[in-house]
PDB file of C-alpha atoms in Angstrom:
ATOM      1  CA  MET J   2       0.208  -0.056  -0.499  1.00 50.00           C
ATOM      2  CA  ASP J   3       1.550   3.029  -0.772  1.00 68.00           C
ATOM      3  CA  GLU J   4       2.692   5.759   2.300  1.00 82.00           C
ATOM      4  CA  VAL J   5      -0.014   8.881   2.668  1.00 87.00           C
ATOM      5  CA  GLU J   6       3.063  11.710   2.725  1.00 85.00           C
ATOM      6  CA  VAL J   7       0.990  15.228   4.427  1.00 83.00           C
ATOM      7  CA  VAL J   8       2.641  18.269   1.775  1.00 80.00           C
ATOM      8  CA  VAL J   9       1.396  20.553   3.327  1.00 78.00           C
ATOM      9  CA  ALA J  10      -1.140  21.238   6.588  1.00 78.00           C
ATOM     10  CA  HIS J  11      -1.965  24.226   8.175  1.00 80.00           C
ATOM     11  CA  SER J  12      -5.834  25.136   9.672  1.00 80.00           C
ATOM     12  CA  GLU J  13      -7.645  26.790   5.888  1.00 81.00           C
ATOM     13  CA  ARG J  14      -5.912  23.606   3.822  1.00 86.00           C
ATOM     14  CA  ALA J  15      -3.881  20.841   2.922  1.00 87.00           C
ATOM     15  CA  THR J  16      -2.176  18.654   0.408  1.00 87.00           C
ATOM     16  CA  LEU J  17      -1.861  14.714   0.298  1.00 88.00           C
ATOM     17  CA  ARG J  18       0.360  12.853  -1.993  1.00 86.00           C
ATOM     18  CA  VAL J  19      -0.669   8.638  -2.033  1.00 89.00           C
ATOM     19  CA  GLY J  20       1.147   7.908  -5.065  1.00 87.00           C
ATOM     20  CA  ALA J  21       1.226   9.213  -8.078  1.00 89.00           C
ATOM     21  CA  VAL J  22      -2.494  10.862  -6.870  1.00 92.00           C
ATOM     22  CA  PHE J  23      -1.817  14.785  -5.014  1.00 89.00           C
ATOM     23  CA  LEU J  24      -5.684  15.561  -2.150  1.00 93.00           C
ATOM     24  CA  LYS J  25      -6.095  19.277  -1.778  1.00 92.00           C
ATOM     25  CA  VAL J  26      -8.681  19.690   0.837  1.00 93.00           C
ATOM     26  CA  ASP J  27     -10.102  23.043   1.152  1.00 92.00           C
ATOM     27  CA  ALA J  28     -11.903  24.738   3.881  1.00 88.00           C
ATOM     28  CA  ASP J  29     -13.318  27.461   1.450  1.00 91.00           C
ATOM     29  CA  PRO J  30     -14.767  25.205  -2.128  1.00 92.00           C
ATOM     30  CA  ALA J  31     -15.095  28.299  -4.112  1.00 92.00           C
ATOM     31  CA  ARG J  32     -11.396  27.933  -3.412  1.00 92.00           C
ATOM     32  CA  LEU J  33     -10.574  25.069  -5.682  1.00 93.00           C
ATOM     33  CA  ASP J  34     -13.483  26.033  -8.220  1.00 93.00           C
ATOM     34  CA  VAL J  35     -10.896  28.506  -8.631  1.00 94.00           C
ATOM     35  CA  GLU J  36      -8.102  26.182  -8.830  1.00 95.00           C
ATOM     36  CA  VAL J  37      -9.541  23.885 -11.312  1.00 95.00           C
ATOM     37  CA  GLU J  38     -11.091  26.652 -13.021  1.00 96.00           C
ATOM     38  CA  ALA J  39      -7.422  28.221 -14.211  1.00 97.00           C
ATOM     39  CA  MET J  40      -5.742  25.295 -14.518  1.00 96.00           C
ATOM     40  CA  SER J  41      -8.075  24.796 -17.113  1.00 96.00           C
ATOM     41  CA  LEU J  42      -7.552  28.235 -18.971  1.00 97.00           C
ATOM     42  CA  ALA J  43      -3.952  28.189 -18.366  1.00 98.00           C
ATOM     43  CA  PRO J  44      -1.969  27.843 -21.675  1.00 98.00           C
ATOM     44  CA  VAL J  45       1.079  25.935 -19.798  1.00 98.00           C
ATOM     45  CA  PRO J  46       1.575  22.691 -18.339  1.00 97.00           C
ATOM     46  CA  THR J  47      -0.113  21.829 -15.205  1.00 96.00           C
ATOM     47  CA  PRO J  48      -1.706  18.903 -13.062  1.00 94.00           C
ATOM     48  CA  GLU J  49      -4.517  16.243 -14.633  1.00 95.00           C
ATOM     49  CA  VAL J  50      -7.632  16.370 -12.206  1.00 96.00           C
ATOM     50  CA  LEU J  51      -8.912  13.627 -11.486  1.00 96.00           C
ATOM     51  CA  TRP J  52     -12.355  14.484  -9.878  1.00 95.00           C
ATOM     52  CA  ARG J  53     -13.649  16.539  -7.796  1.00 94.00           C
ATOM     53  CA  LYS J  54     -16.248  16.441  -4.640  1.00 92.00           C
ATOM     54  CA  PRO J  55     -17.090  19.860  -2.978  1.00 89.00           C
ATOM     55  CA  VAL J  56     -14.191  20.364  -0.395  1.00 93.00           C
ATOM     56  CA  VAL J  57     -11.549  17.891  -2.130  1.00 95.00           C
ATOM     57  CA  LEU J  58      -9.936  18.190  -5.456  1.00 95.00           C
ATOM     58  CA  ALA J  59      -7.413  15.760  -6.638  1.00 96.00           C
ATOM     59  CA  THR J  60      -4.607  15.515  -9.416  1.00 95.00           C
ATOM     60  CA  VAL J  61      -1.884  13.286 -10.749  1.00 95.00           C
ATOM     61  CA  ALA J  62       1.136  14.253  -9.162  1.00 90.00           C
ATOM     62  CA  VAL J  63       3.579  15.973 -11.367  1.00 90.00           C
ATOM     63  CA  ARG J  64       6.936  14.886 -12.868  1.00 89.00           C
ATOM     64  CA  GLY J  65       9.906  16.366 -12.278  1.00 90.00           C
ATOM     65  CA  THR J  66      10.911  18.293  -9.384  1.00 90.00           C
ATOM     66  CA  THR J  67      11.016  21.587  -8.419  1.00 89.00           C
ATOM     67  CA  LEU J  68      13.759  24.322  -8.592  1.00 90.00           C
ATOM     68  CA  GLY J  69      14.656  24.992  -4.622  1.00 87.00           C
ATOM     69  CA  ARG J  70      12.783  26.241  -1.021  1.00 86.00           C
ATOM     70  CA  LEU J  71      12.450  29.605   0.253  1.00 87.00           C
ATOM     71  CA  GLY J  72      15.540  28.827   3.172  1.00 86.00           C
ATOM     72  CA  GLY J  73      17.347  26.057   0.319  1.00 84.00           C
ATOM     73  CA  PRO J  74      19.456  26.355  -2.043  1.00 84.00           C
ATOM     74  CA  SER J  75      18.621  26.379  -5.639  1.00 84.00           C
ATOM     75  CA  THR J  76      20.281  22.723  -7.368  1.00 84.00           C
ATOM     76  CA  ALA J  77      18.280  24.238 -10.508  1.00 90.00           C
ATOM     77  CA  SER J  78      20.550  25.659 -13.693  1.00 94.00           C
ATOM     78  CA  PRO J  79      20.873  28.936 -15.532  1.00 96.00           C
ATOM     79  CA  ALA J  80      18.672  27.571 -18.042  1.00 97.00           C
ATOM     80  CA  ALA J  81      16.107  26.021 -16.168  1.00 96.00           C
ATOM     81  CA  TRP J  82      14.719  29.431 -14.167  1.00 97.00           C
ATOM     82  CA  ALA J  83      14.986  31.232 -17.310  1.00 98.00           C
ATOM     83  CA  ALA J  84      13.084  28.404 -18.803  1.00 97.00           C
ATOM     84  CA  ALA J  85      11.110  29.133 -16.374  1.00 97.00           C
ATOM     85  CA  GLY J  86      10.461  32.749 -16.614  1.00 98.00           C
ATOM     86  CA  ALA J  87       9.670  32.394 -20.376  1.00 98.00           C
ATOM     87  CA  ALA J  88       6.563  29.709 -19.269  1.00 98.00           C
ATOM     88  CA  ILE J  89       5.577  32.405 -16.858  1.00 98.00           C
ATOM     89  CA  ARG J  90       5.483  35.044 -20.553  1.00 98.00           C
ATOM     90  CA  THR J  91       3.277  32.601 -21.421  1.00 98.00           C
ATOM     91  CA  LEU J  92       0.849  32.708 -18.931  1.00 98.00           C
ATOM     92  CA  HIS J  93       1.007  36.673 -18.670  1.00 98.00           C
ATOM     93  CA  ASP J  94       0.407  37.179 -22.831  1.00 98.00           C
ATOM     94  CA  ALA J  95      -3.179  34.631 -22.261  1.00 98.00           C
ATOM     95  CA  PRO J  96      -6.366  35.741 -22.789  1.00 98.00           C
ATOM     96  CA  LEU J  97      -7.250  36.716 -19.277  1.00 97.00           C
ATOM     97  CA  PRO J  98      -9.459  34.938 -16.550  1.00 96.00           C
ATOM     98  CA  PRO J  99     -12.891  35.990 -15.816  1.00 94.00           C
ATOM     99  CA  ARG J 100     -12.074  37.389 -12.329  1.00 94.00           C
ATOM    100  CA  PRO J 101      -9.544  39.021 -10.494  1.00 95.00           C
ATOM    101  CA  GLY J 102      -6.842  37.031  -8.114  1.00 95.00           C
ATOM    102  CA  ARG J 103      -4.450  37.202  -5.105  1.00 94.00           C
ATOM    103  CA  ALA J 104      -2.443  39.403  -7.682  1.00 95.00           C
ATOM    104  CA  GLY J 105      -4.937  41.850  -8.597  1.00 96.00           C
ATOM    105  CA  ARG J 106      -6.138  43.448  -5.439  1.00 94.00           C
ATOM    106  CA  SER J 107      -7.320  47.120  -5.827  1.00 95.00           C
ATOM    107  CA  ILE J 108      -3.952  50.040  -4.462  1.00 96.00           C
ATOM    108  CA  ALA J 109      -6.411  50.916  -1.493  1.00 96.00           C
ATOM    109  CA  ALA J 110      -7.125  48.293  -0.829  1.00 96.00           C
ATOM    110  CA  LEU J 111      -3.519  46.633  -0.786  1.00 96.00           C
ATOM    111  CA  SER J 112      -2.940  49.391   0.769  1.00 97.00           C
ATOM    112  CA  ALA J 113      -4.717  48.992   4.123  1.00 97.00           C
ATOM    113  CA  GLU J 114      -3.937  45.544   4.706  1.00 97.00           C
ATOM    114  CA  LEU J 115      -0.473  46.949   3.952  1.00 97.00           C
ATOM    115  CA  ASP J 116      -0.706  49.411   6.390  1.00 97.00           C
ATOM    116  CA  ALA J 117      -2.746  46.976   9.133  1.00 97.00           C
ATOM    117  CA  GLU J 118      -0.610  44.353   8.888  1.00 97.00           C
ATOM    118  CA  CYS J 119       2.018  46.801   9.109  1.00 98.00           C
ATOM    119  CA  GLU J 120       0.701  47.729  12.429  1.00 98.00           C
ATOM    120  CA  ALA J 121       0.501  44.995  14.297  1.00 97.00           C
ATOM    121  CA  LEU J 122       3.550  44.015  13.337  1.00 97.00           C
ATOM    122  CA  VAL J 123       5.164  45.972  15.771  1.00 98.00           C
ATOM    123  CA  ALA J 124       2.030  46.084  17.554  1.00 97.00           C
ATOM    124  CA  ASN J 125       2.671  42.423  18.545  1.00 96.00           C
ATOM    125  CA  GLY J 126       5.871  42.695  18.858  1.00 96.00           C
ATOM    126  CA  LEU J 127       6.559  40.327  15.800  1.00 96.00           C
ATOM    127  CA  LEU J 128       9.191  43.162  13.523  1.00 97.00           C
ATOM    128  CA  PRO J 129      10.753  46.020  14.609  1.00 97.00           C
ATOM    129  CA  ALA J 130       9.312  49.119  13.717  1.00 98.00           C
ATOM    130  CA  ASP J 131      13.160  50.286  11.960  1.00 98.00           C
ATOM    131  CA  LEU J 132      12.085  47.156  10.519  1.00 98.00           C
ATOM    132  CA  VAL J 133       8.296  48.102   8.793  1.00 98.00           C
ATOM    133  CA  ALA J 134       8.835  51.008   8.442  1.00 98.00           C
ATOM    134  CA  ARG J 135      11.532  50.739   6.296  1.00 98.00           C
ATOM    135  CA  ASN J 136       9.841  47.754   3.998  1.00 98.00           C
ATOM    136  CA  ARG J 137       6.864  49.654   3.792  1.00 98.00           C
ATOM    137  CA  GLU J 138       8.189  52.256   2.364  1.00 98.00           C
ATOM    138  CA  VAL J 139       9.879  50.345  -0.757  1.00 98.00           C
ATOM    139  CA  ALA J 140       6.484  48.497  -1.133  1.00 97.00           C
ATOM    140  CA  GLU J 141       4.809  51.842  -2.171  1.00 97.00           C
ATOM    141  CA  ALA J 142       6.727  51.275  -5.538  1.00 97.00           C
ATOM    142  CA  ALA J 143       4.479  48.001  -5.668  1.00 97.00           C
ATOM    143  CA  LEU J 144       1.265  50.807  -5.438  1.00 97.00           C
ATOM    144  CA  ARG J 145       0.418  51.902  -8.764  1.00 96.00           C
ATOM    145  CA  PRO J 146      -1.761  51.409 -12.015  1.00 96.00           C
ATOM    146  CA  TRP J 147      -0.332  48.371 -13.557  1.00 96.00           C
ATOM    147  CA  THR J 148      -2.627  46.442 -17.188  1.00 96.00           C
ATOM    148  CA  PRO J 149      -4.763  43.224 -15.231  1.00 97.00           C
ATOM    149  CA  ALA J 150      -2.715  39.755 -17.041  1.00 98.00           C
ATOM    150  CA  PHE J 151      -2.580  36.363 -16.188  1.00 98.00           C
ATOM    151  CA  THR J 152      -1.594  36.045 -13.097  1.00 98.00           C
ATOM    152  CA  HIS J 153      -1.385  32.677 -10.429  1.00 97.00           C
ATOM    153  CA  GLY J 154      -1.251  34.433  -7.429  1.00 96.00           C
ATOM    154  CA  ASP J 155       1.040  32.150  -4.985  1.00 94.00           C
ATOM    155  CA  LEU J 156       4.022  31.720  -7.786  1.00 96.00           C
ATOM    156  CA  GLN J 157       6.140  30.291  -5.234  1.00 91.00           C
ATOM    157  CA  ILE J 158       8.863  28.170  -6.511  1.00 92.00           C
ATOM    158  CA  ALA J 159       8.067  25.109  -5.009  1.00 88.00           C
ATOM    159  CA  HIS J 160       5.223  25.118  -6.943  1.00 90.00           C
ATOM    160  CA  VAL J 161       7.350  24.857 -10.012  1.00 94.00           C
ATOM    161  CA  PHE J 162       8.316  21.708 -10.749  1.00 92.00           C
ATOM    162  CA  VAL J 163      11.396  21.879 -14.103  1.00 95.00           C
ATOM    163  CA  GLU J 164      12.340  18.492 -16.179  1.00 95.00           C
ATOM    164  CA  VAL J 165      16.327  18.449 -18.627  1.00 93.00           C
ATOM    165  CA  ASP J 166      15.622  22.469 -18.268  1.00 95.00           C
ATOM    166  CA  GLN J 167      11.855  22.715 -19.435  1.00 96.00           C
ATOM    167  CA  VAL J 168       8.898  22.942 -17.254  1.00 97.00           C
ATOM    168  CA  VAL J 169       6.591  20.260 -17.190  1.00 96.00           C
ATOM    169  CA  GLY J 170       3.913  21.285 -13.975  1.00 94.00           C
ATOM    170  CA  ILE J 171       2.927  24.037 -12.441  1.00 95.00           C
ATOM    171  CA  ILE J 172       0.597  23.771  -9.447  1.00 91.00           C
ATOM    172  CA  ASP J 173      -2.020  24.903  -6.882  1.00 92.00           C
ATOM    173  CA  TRP J 174      -3.876  27.643  -9.149  1.00 95.00           C
ATOM    174  CA  SER J 175      -6.717  28.342  -6.010  1.00 93.00           C
ATOM    175  CA  GLU J 176      -5.133  32.383  -6.374  1.00 95.00           C
ATOM    176  CA  ALA J 177      -4.939  32.480  -9.749  1.00 97.00           C
ATOM    177  CA  GLY J 178      -7.027  35.365 -11.813  1.00 97.00           C
ATOM    178  CA  GLN J 179      -6.195  39.041 -13.473  1.00 98.00           C
ATOM    179  CA  GLY J 180      -3.552  40.930 -12.132  1.00 97.00           C
ATOM    180  CA  ASP J 181       0.129  42.204 -11.572  1.00 98.00           C
ATOM    181  CA  ALA J 182       2.403  40.193 -13.679  1.00 98.00           C
ATOM    182  CA  LEU J 183       5.038  41.769 -11.823  1.00 98.00           C
ATOM    183  CA  TYR J 184       3.291  40.458  -8.507  1.00 98.00           C
ATOM    184  CA  ASP J 185       4.309  36.160  -9.672  1.00 98.00           C
ATOM    185  CA  LEU J 186       7.122  37.563 -11.079  1.00 98.00           C
ATOM    186  CA  ALA J 187       8.751  39.107  -7.945  1.00 97.00           C
ATOM    187  CA  THR J 188       6.835  36.395  -5.304  1.00 97.00           C
ATOM    188  CA  PHE J 189       8.656  33.489  -8.099  1.00 97.00           C
ATOM    189  CA  THR J 190      12.282  35.038  -7.005  1.00 96.00           C
ATOM    190  CA  LEU J 191      11.342  35.752  -3.114  1.00 96.00           C
ATOM    191  CA  GLY J 192      14.350  34.819  -1.385  1.00 93.00           C
ATOM    192  CA  HIS J 193      16.193  34.172  -4.388  1.00 94.00           C
ATOM    193  CA  GLU J 194      16.804  37.197  -5.910  1.00 93.00           C
ATOM    194  CA  GLU J 195      20.559  36.139  -7.345  1.00 93.00           C
ATOM    195  CA  HIS J 196      18.622  33.798  -9.959  1.00 95.00           C
ATOM    196  CA  LEU J 197      15.948  37.172 -10.891  1.00 96.00           C
ATOM    197  CA  ASP J 198      19.000  37.788 -13.367  1.00 96.00           C
ATOM    198  CA  ASP J 199      18.255  35.000 -15.336  1.00 97.00           C
ATOM    199  CA  VAL J 200      14.225  34.599 -15.024  1.00 97.00           C
ATOM    200  CA  LEU J 201      13.577  37.462 -17.348  1.00 97.00           C
ATOM    201  CA  ALA J 202      15.769  36.714 -20.029  1.00 97.00           C
ATOM    202  CA  GLY J 203      13.541  34.211 -20.581  1.00 97.00           C
ATOM    203  CA  TYR J 204       9.968  35.868 -19.231  1.00 98.00           C
ATOM    204  CA  GLY J 205      12.007  38.305 -22.466  1.00 95.00           C
ATOM    205  CA  THR J 206      11.312  41.621 -22.029  1.00 88.00           C
ATOM    206  CA  ASP J 207      12.002  44.929 -19.663  1.00 90.00           C
ATOM    207  CA  VAL J 208      10.208  44.869 -15.914  1.00 94.00           C
ATOM    208  CA  ASP J 209      10.715  47.981 -13.344  1.00 96.00           C
ATOM    209  CA  ARG J 210      13.233  45.570 -10.507  1.00 96.00           C
ATOM    210  CA  ASP J 211      12.303  48.174  -7.674  1.00 96.00           C
ATOM    211  CA  VAL J 212       8.748  47.247  -8.100  1.00 97.00           C
ATOM    212  CA  ILE J 213       9.409  43.257  -7.565  1.00 97.00           C
ATOM    213  CA  ARG J 214      11.938  44.773  -4.942  1.00 97.00           C
ATOM    214  CA  ALA J 215       8.505  46.482  -4.147  1.00 98.00           C
ATOM    215  CA  TRP J 216       6.851  43.347  -4.176  1.00 98.00           C
ATOM    216  CA  TRP J 217       8.638  40.821  -2.548  1.00 97.00           C
ATOM    217  CA  SER J 218       8.500  43.732   1.007  1.00 98.00           C
ATOM    218  CA  VAL J 219       4.915  44.110   0.403  1.00 98.00           C
ATOM    219  CA  ARG J 220       4.490  40.033   0.132  1.00 96.00           C
ATOM    220  CA  SER J 221       6.525  39.301   3.047  1.00 97.00           C
ATOM    221  CA  LEU J 222       5.158  41.779   5.441  1.00 98.00           C
ATOM    222  CA  LEU J 223       1.376  40.768   4.479  1.00 97.00           C
ATOM    223  CA  ALA J 224       3.289  37.137   4.889  1.00 95.00           C
ATOM    224  CA  VAL J 225       4.757  36.609   8.547  1.00 97.00           C
ATOM    225  CA  ARG J 226       2.593  37.222  10.794  1.00 96.00           C
ATOM    226  CA  TRP J 227      -0.100  34.408   9.023  1.00 93.00           C
ATOM    227  CA  LEU J 228       2.970  31.999   9.096  1.00 93.00           C
ATOM    228  CA  ILE J 229       3.807  32.548  12.603  1.00 93.00           C
ATOM    229  CA  GLU J 230       0.451  31.747  13.972  1.00 91.00           C
ATOM    230  CA  HIS J 231       0.463  28.383  11.656  1.00 87.00           C
ATOM    231  CA  GLY J 232       3.037  27.022  12.911  1.00 88.00           C
ATOM    232  CA  PHE J 233       5.227  28.045  10.038  1.00 88.00           C
ATOM    233  CA  ASP J 234       9.312  29.257  10.577  1.00 93.00           C
ATOM    234  CA  ALA J 235       9.609  33.053   9.285  1.00 93.00           C
ATOM    235  CA  ALA J 236      13.150  34.280  10.730  1.00 93.00           C
ATOM    236  CA  ALA J 237      14.572  29.853   8.974  1.00 93.00           C
ATOM    237  CA  PRO J 238      17.616  31.676   6.608  1.00 92.00           C
ATOM    238  CA  GLY J 239      16.208  33.044   3.733  1.00 91.00           C
ATOM    239  CA  CYS J 240      12.903  33.259   4.070  1.00 93.00           C
ATOM    240  CA  GLU J 241      10.921  36.547   4.493  1.00 96.00           C
ATOM    241  CA  ILE J 242      12.007  38.093   7.167  1.00 96.00           C
ATOM    242  CA  ASP J 243      15.809  37.476   6.083  1.00 96.00           C
ATOM    243  CA  VAL J 244      14.154  39.589   2.638  1.00 96.00           C
ATOM    244  CA  LEU J 245      12.890  41.858   4.480  1.00 97.00           C
ATOM    245  CA  ARG J 246      16.390  43.032   6.921  1.00 97.00           C
ATOM    246  CA  SER J 247      17.924  42.478   3.001  1.00 94.00           C
ATOM    247  CA  ARG J 248      16.436  46.115   2.250  1.00 92.00           C
ATOM    248  CA  MET J 249      17.717  47.998   4.763  1.00 85.00           C
TER     249      MET J 249
END
């Protein structure tokens, strides 16, 4: 009998691997609706959907290996990072999905969320006030008008699988929708700034790197408290708090 591997689990959702099948259990069925819809529309490799129940989605496990993980070194080649950049560009150039995604929050909504989170981080003693203030300043560059693109919304490097320097699968589409393309690029390179040039070489167009750096600050500021509350270590080497410190 195949063993059951817990890939990730917290109070909102859990992902299990049983042999060649992934089972995602989500407390919010709407997120699974978004995921199934996005995978059907995305012009990049996505997992094959086997079946869907109200709160459970079963997909075929993607072959290949990820480019790495946040907080750890990447063993992937520059060509693999460039291939990922090309795949991201293909996604961003695709026809827009019908709904906004995580990367599509309005400037006003994002600014209000960011200000509230910064206040909570300091008030709860989770981060020093000067670190928060500096990154809130850096984050301001992300709060500008943008042209909507088809975005993944949670494009961590652990969600992109490659084989022989080609992208063979992108997983976890529950945050997908219309959004800011640079949010995806920033999420993908978070904690791996040394590979940004390779990714952009594959992406194939000039982008504002200050905006990508701003999104690194935004994503990290918004993630720290959630990670701590859900049992993750945002202070691990190379993770979100280190990303924030790198802006000082």
